């Protein structure tokens, strides 16, 4: 009969008992050029390094080995672009040919082990090809979200000092075309570090102007290199696979480094244990490759295990309607869908009854995964009712590269508690501490810290700035990584995120969670999404202010809904919340990855100067916030 399947509790205890043995066992899922003889070196790097004596190649693990194993005719990538009415499967054999050929092109430009390449592309398969071709050569890629402003791109170019920039003539979204090449040109003009060359994928929608001597046509280079290839270059497990920039509090972006060996081990383990997705199955990660989720679960993890990944160039709504995700999942038989809570809130706003899911055959979908921002209980409840599927909110960060806490579907689904990110994954020893660094009791709000070392896949350092790494994450609580996320752990060990520590406000001496208030507001039947910020107050220090976006079709007076929302918070949380203001707005300002720009909203509310965030999706959304606040202030 065999041994019974491991449960989450068994697995977590096994990791606790012998962390190094746990990850050394997990490393057997990877094809190594020279396998690790030990899992961890505590004396290397900032806090130790994983698999310090091993060598491997990420591209070989994601592409070559599957072709060698007979998966050549299986689709590796399913490209679906409703914006241009185009779809195309790419098999593992086809992917190997193009990646190997493009790696030869990159090598012709002098790209080799350790060199950096900046990738500034839309959601097209060329982004996957570019990342894998860099990995094939042992080069370090740094993907910048397509459409980022030139100044932000220039800052990343200066920090990474890339040999090449890879871009496209444009990005295409519902109702608009975004010219990329002029943004790249402007960024290079601003940057001190000049790339040797720019390779441009010309799209039929818009042909970019080329700079003589510097710019090269990507497709023409591929055609000229047809039939050539490059073998995979082994690198140390501790060598960087990529740099991914995240916003820094000082304005200078932080270059999160992801090492090669630890990343592949963690991703391979998570695909089975957490997502319950296996070789030959289809995984739909609806995140742009410019974000960490797109790196980990749009490109590397599905290909690493021999699954099929969907490359979706579209939006959750408007491509053409709020059923777009359900159509894609059904059409390709996805086993799981991974997206951001804000995408589901957008779908709920347009389809509040959840009728569109039933229009498609979602019978192969086993679960929906949410990450990127806290998933409020109202959205999770709505989604479970609309789909009949388990909805798994899980918590992680750009810095960690994969899940800190989640509900491990592959180890047996734990009870879903709406509003909770479930339980810590192996590798994460979580503690909740107060402002003095003391551990707090179950159910008590505080800040989450993780005991060092961080698990494989997490950042070993920041690019070229170990001092900033220490100051940003390690110095506040020696021996721990500071997540800067606030919340609590309940009596069952389930993790509840309430927002960033910046989202905890002090109102008349009471520490209040804006996330807790948002949870209440989201439960109002007319509210599609919401945000709460703390506004400076001369008497109480800070008072909360809520912003509400109503569901499509709600015809009631905004003042009536706002009044009910205020009453709801006072009823559920109590007068101590001092929640007296709720403003109905057309939309909330968000980053392109879906995070609500609460910090910028607060600066507007407090009358402080603010810069337009480089990551903002719709700059006009800030004007709606300013107008609502101005009306409130008379």
Short mmCIF file of N, CA and C in Angstrom, two decimals, residues 234-307:
data_model
loop_
_atom_site.label_atom_id
_atom_site.label_comp_id
_atom_site.label_asym_id
_atom_site.label_seq_id
_atom_site.Cartn_x
_atom_site.Cartn_y
_atom_site.Cartn_z
N UNK A 234 27.44 26.12 -16.70
CA UNK A 234 27.21 25.87 -15.27
C UNK A 234 27.65 27.08 -14.44
N UNK A 235 26.87 27.37 -13.42
CA UNK A 235 27.22 28.44 -12.48
C UNK A 235 27.12 27.89 -11.07
N UNK A 236 27.71 28.60 -10.13
CA UNK A 236 27.55 28.22 -8.73
C UNK A 236 26.11 28.39 -8.30
N UNK A 237 25.67 27.53 -7.42
CA UNK A 237 24.31 27.68 -6.88
C UNK A 237 24.13 29.03 -6.22
N UNK A 238 25.21 29.60 -5.72
CA UNK A 238 25.15 30.91 -5.05
C UNK A 238 25.28 32.08 -6.01
N UNK A 239 25.52 31.81 -7.29
CA UNK A 239 25.59 32.91 -8.27
C UNK A 239 24.19 33.46 -8.52
N UNK A 240 24.10 34.76 -8.80
CA UNK A 240 22.77 35.35 -9.05
C UNK A 240 22.13 34.83 -10.32
N UNK A 241 20.84 34.52 -10.23
CA UNK A 241 20.03 34.22 -11.41
C UNK A 241 19.49 35.51 -11.99
N UNK A 242 19.02 36.39 -11.10
CA UNK A 242 18.49 37.68 -11.57
C UNK A 242 18.52 38.72 -10.46
N UNK A 243 18.31 39.96 -10.86
CA UNK A 243 18.09 41.09 -9.97
C UNK A 243 16.70 41.61 -10.26
N UNK A 244 15.92 41.83 -9.22
CA UNK A 244 14.59 42.41 -9.40
C UNK A 244 14.45 43.59 -8.45
N UNK A 245 14.15 44.74 -9.01
CA UNK A 245 14.13 45.97 -8.21
C UNK A 245 12.77 46.19 -7.56
N UNK A 246 12.82 46.58 -6.31
CA UNK A 246 11.62 46.94 -5.57
C UNK A 246 11.82 48.34 -5.02
N UNK A 247 10.74 49.08 -4.86
CA UNK A 247 10.84 50.47 -4.46
C UNK A 247 11.50 50.60 -3.09
N UNK A 248 12.36 51.58 -2.97
CA UNK A 248 13.02 51.84 -1.69
C UNK A 248 12.45 53.08 -1.04
N UNK A 249 12.54 53.15 0.29
CA UNK A 249 11.98 54.30 1.01
C UNK A 249 12.77 55.57 0.72
N UNK A 250 14.03 55.43 0.29
CA UNK A 250 14.84 56.61 0.02
C UNK A 250 14.65 57.11 -1.41
N UNK A 251 13.89 56.39 -2.19
CA UNK A 251 13.72 56.78 -3.60
C UNK A 251 14.60 55.96 -4.52
N UNK A 252 15.73 55.46 -4.01
CA UNK A 252 16.59 54.61 -4.83
C UNK A 252 16.06 53.18 -4.76
N UNK A 253 15.80 52.56 -5.89
CA UNK A 253 15.26 51.19 -5.86
C UNK A 253 16.25 50.21 -5.26
N UNK A 254 15.71 49.17 -4.62
CA UNK A 254 16.54 48.13 -4.02
C UNK A 254 16.61 46.95 -4.98
N UNK A 255 17.82 46.53 -5.31
CA UNK A 255 18.01 45.42 -6.23
C UNK A 255 18.04 44.10 -5.49
N UNK A 256 16.89 43.44 -5.42
CA UNK A 256 16.80 42.14 -4.75
C UNK A 256 17.52 41.10 -5.61
N UNK A 257 18.47 40.42 -5.01
CA UNK A 257 19.22 39.37 -5.70
C UNK A 257 18.55 38.02 -5.45
N UNK A 258 18.41 37.23 -6.50
CA UNK A 258 17.89 35.87 -6.37
C UNK A 258 18.99 34.91 -6.82
N UNK A 259 19.42 34.03 -5.93
CA UNK A 259 20.47 33.10 -6.33
C UNK A 259 19.89 31.93 -7.12
N UNK A 260 20.76 31.18 -7.79
CA UNK A 260 20.29 30.19 -8.75
C UNK A 260 19.84 28.90 -8.09
N UNK A 261 20.70 28.29 -7.27
CA UNK A 261 20.37 26.98 -6.72
C UNK A 261 19.22 27.00 -5.75
N UNK A 262 19.28 27.91 -4.77
CA UNK A 262 18.21 27.99 -3.77
C UNK A 262 16.86 28.28 -4.39
N UNK A 263 16.86 29.15 -5.41
CA UNK A 263 15.61 29.51 -6.07
C UNK A 263 14.96 28.30 -6.73
N UNK A 264 15.74 27.52 -7.46
CA UNK A 264 15.17 26.37 -8.16
C UNK A 264 14.68 25.31 -7.17
N UNK A 265 15.41 25.10 -6.10
CA UNK A 265 15.00 24.11 -5.11
C UNK A 265 13.68 24.52 -4.46
N UNK A 266 13.58 25.78 -4.04
CA UNK A 266 12.36 26.26 -3.38
C UNK A 266 11.16 26.22 -4.33
N UNK A 267 11.36 26.66 -5.57
CA UNK A 267 10.24 26.69 -6.52
C UNK A 267 9.76 25.29 -6.86
N UNK A 268 10.70 24.37 -7.05
CA UNK A 268 10.31 22.99 -7.38
C UNK A 268 9.51 22.38 -6.22
N UNK A 269 9.97 22.61 -4.98
CA UNK A 269 9.25 22.07 -3.83
C UNK A 269 7.84 22.66 -3.75
N UNK A 270 7.73 23.96 -3.98
CA UNK A 270 6.43 24.63 -3.80
C UNK A 270 5.41 24.23 -4.85
N UNK A 271 5.84 23.93 -6.07
CA UNK A 271 4.87 23.59 -7.12
C UNK A 271 4.08 22.35 -6.75
N UNK A 272 4.72 21.40 -6.12
CA UNK A 272 4.02 20.18 -5.71
C UNK A 272 3.31 20.38 -4.37
N UNK A 273 4.06 20.82 -3.36
CA UNK A 273 3.54 20.85 -2.00
C UNK A 273 2.50 21.95 -1.79
N UNK A 274 2.74 23.13 -2.36
CA UNK A 274 1.83 24.25 -2.13
C UNK A 274 0.73 24.31 -3.19
N UNK A 275 1.12 24.28 -4.46
CA UNK A 275 0.15 24.49 -5.55
C UNK A 275 -0.47 23.19 -6.06
N UNK A 276 0.13 22.05 -5.73
CA UNK A 276 -0.37 20.75 -6.18
C UNK A 276 -0.47 20.68 -7.70
N UNK A 277 0.53 21.23 -8.37
CA UNK A 277 0.61 21.19 -9.83
C UNK A 277 1.81 20.33 -10.20
N UNK A 278 1.63 19.51 -11.25
CA UNK A 278 2.60 18.46 -11.56
C UNK A 278 2.98 18.47 -13.03
N UNK A 279 4.03 17.74 -13.42
CA UNK A 279 4.47 17.72 -14.82
C UNK A 279 3.32 17.41 -15.77
N UNK A 280 3.27 18.15 -16.87
CA UNK A 280 2.24 17.95 -17.88
C UNK A 280 0.97 18.73 -17.65
N UNK A 281 0.78 19.30 -16.44
CA UNK A 281 -0.42 20.08 -16.16
C UNK A 281 -0.20 21.54 -16.56
N UNK A 282 -1.30 22.29 -16.59
CA UNK A 282 -1.26 23.69 -17.03
C UNK A 282 -1.44 24.60 -15.82
N UNK A 283 -0.56 25.59 -15.71
CA UNK A 283 -0.60 26.54 -14.61
C UNK A 283 -0.83 27.94 -15.19
N UNK A 284 -1.81 28.65 -14.65
CA UNK A 284 -2.15 29.99 -15.14
C UNK A 284 -1.78 31.01 -14.07
N UNK A 285 -0.62 31.62 -14.25
CA UNK A 285 -0.19 32.71 -13.37
C UNK A 285 -0.43 34.01 -14.11
N UNK A 286 -1.42 34.77 -13.66
CA UNK A 286 -1.82 35.98 -14.39
C UNK A 286 -1.08 37.20 -13.87
N UNK A 287 0.24 37.06 -13.77
CA UNK A 287 1.08 38.17 -13.31
C UNK A 287 2.08 38.50 -14.40
N UNK A 288 2.32 39.79 -14.58
CA UNK A 288 3.31 40.24 -15.55
C UNK A 288 4.70 39.76 -15.13
N UNK A 289 5.55 39.48 -16.12
CA UNK A 289 6.91 39.03 -15.81
C UNK A 289 7.71 40.12 -15.12
N UNK A 290 7.25 41.35 -15.14
CA UNK A 290 7.96 42.43 -14.45
C UNK A 290 7.88 42.34 -12.94
N UNK A 291 6.98 41.52 -12.42
CA UNK A 291 6.83 41.38 -10.97
C UNK A 291 7.40 40.05 -10.49
N UNK A 292 7.61 39.93 -9.21
CA UNK A 292 8.23 38.73 -8.66
C UNK A 292 7.36 37.49 -8.91
N UNK A 293 6.04 37.63 -8.83
CA UNK A 293 5.17 36.47 -9.08
C UNK A 293 5.36 35.98 -10.51
N UNK A 294 5.48 36.90 -11.46
CA UNK A 294 5.70 36.53 -12.84
C UNK A 294 7.02 35.81 -13.04
N UNK A 295 8.06 36.26 -12.33
CA UNK A 295 9.35 35.56 -12.39
C UNK A 295 9.21 34.13 -11.86
N UNK A 296 8.70 34.04 -10.62
CA UNK A 296 8.70 32.75 -9.94
C UNK A 296 7.72 31.75 -10.55
N UNK A 297 6.47 32.22 -10.81
CA UNK A 297 5.42 31.26 -11.18
C UNK A 297 4.82 31.48 -12.56
N UNK A 298 5.27 32.54 -13.25
CA UNK A 298 4.89 32.69 -14.64
C UNK A 298 5.93 32.07 -15.56
N UNK A 299 7.21 32.14 -15.14
CA UNK A 299 8.30 31.64 -15.98
C UNK A 299 8.95 30.42 -15.36
N UNK A 300 9.66 30.60 -14.26
CA UNK A 300 10.57 29.55 -13.81
C UNK A 300 9.90 28.29 -13.25
N UNK A 301 9.01 28.43 -12.28
CA UNK A 301 8.50 27.24 -11.57
C UNK A 301 7.75 26.26 -12.48
N UNK A 302 6.78 26.72 -13.31
CA UNK A 302 6.08 25.74 -14.16
C UNK A 302 7.03 25.01 -15.12
N UNK A 303 7.95 25.78 -15.74
CA UNK A 303 8.88 25.16 -16.68
C UNK A 303 9.85 24.25 -15.95
N UNK A 304 10.21 24.61 -14.75
CA UNK A 304 11.15 23.81 -13.96
C UNK A 304 10.64 22.39 -13.75
N UNK A 305 9.34 22.24 -13.52
CA UNK A 305 8.81 20.90 -13.24
C UNK A 305 8.24 20.21 -14.47
N UNK A 306 8.32 20.86 -15.65
CA UNK A 306 7.78 20.23 -16.85
C UNK A 306 6.28 20.41 -17.00
N UNK A 307 5.76 21.48 -16.41
CA UNK A 307 4.35 21.84 -16.61
C UNK A 307 4.26 22.81 -17.78
#
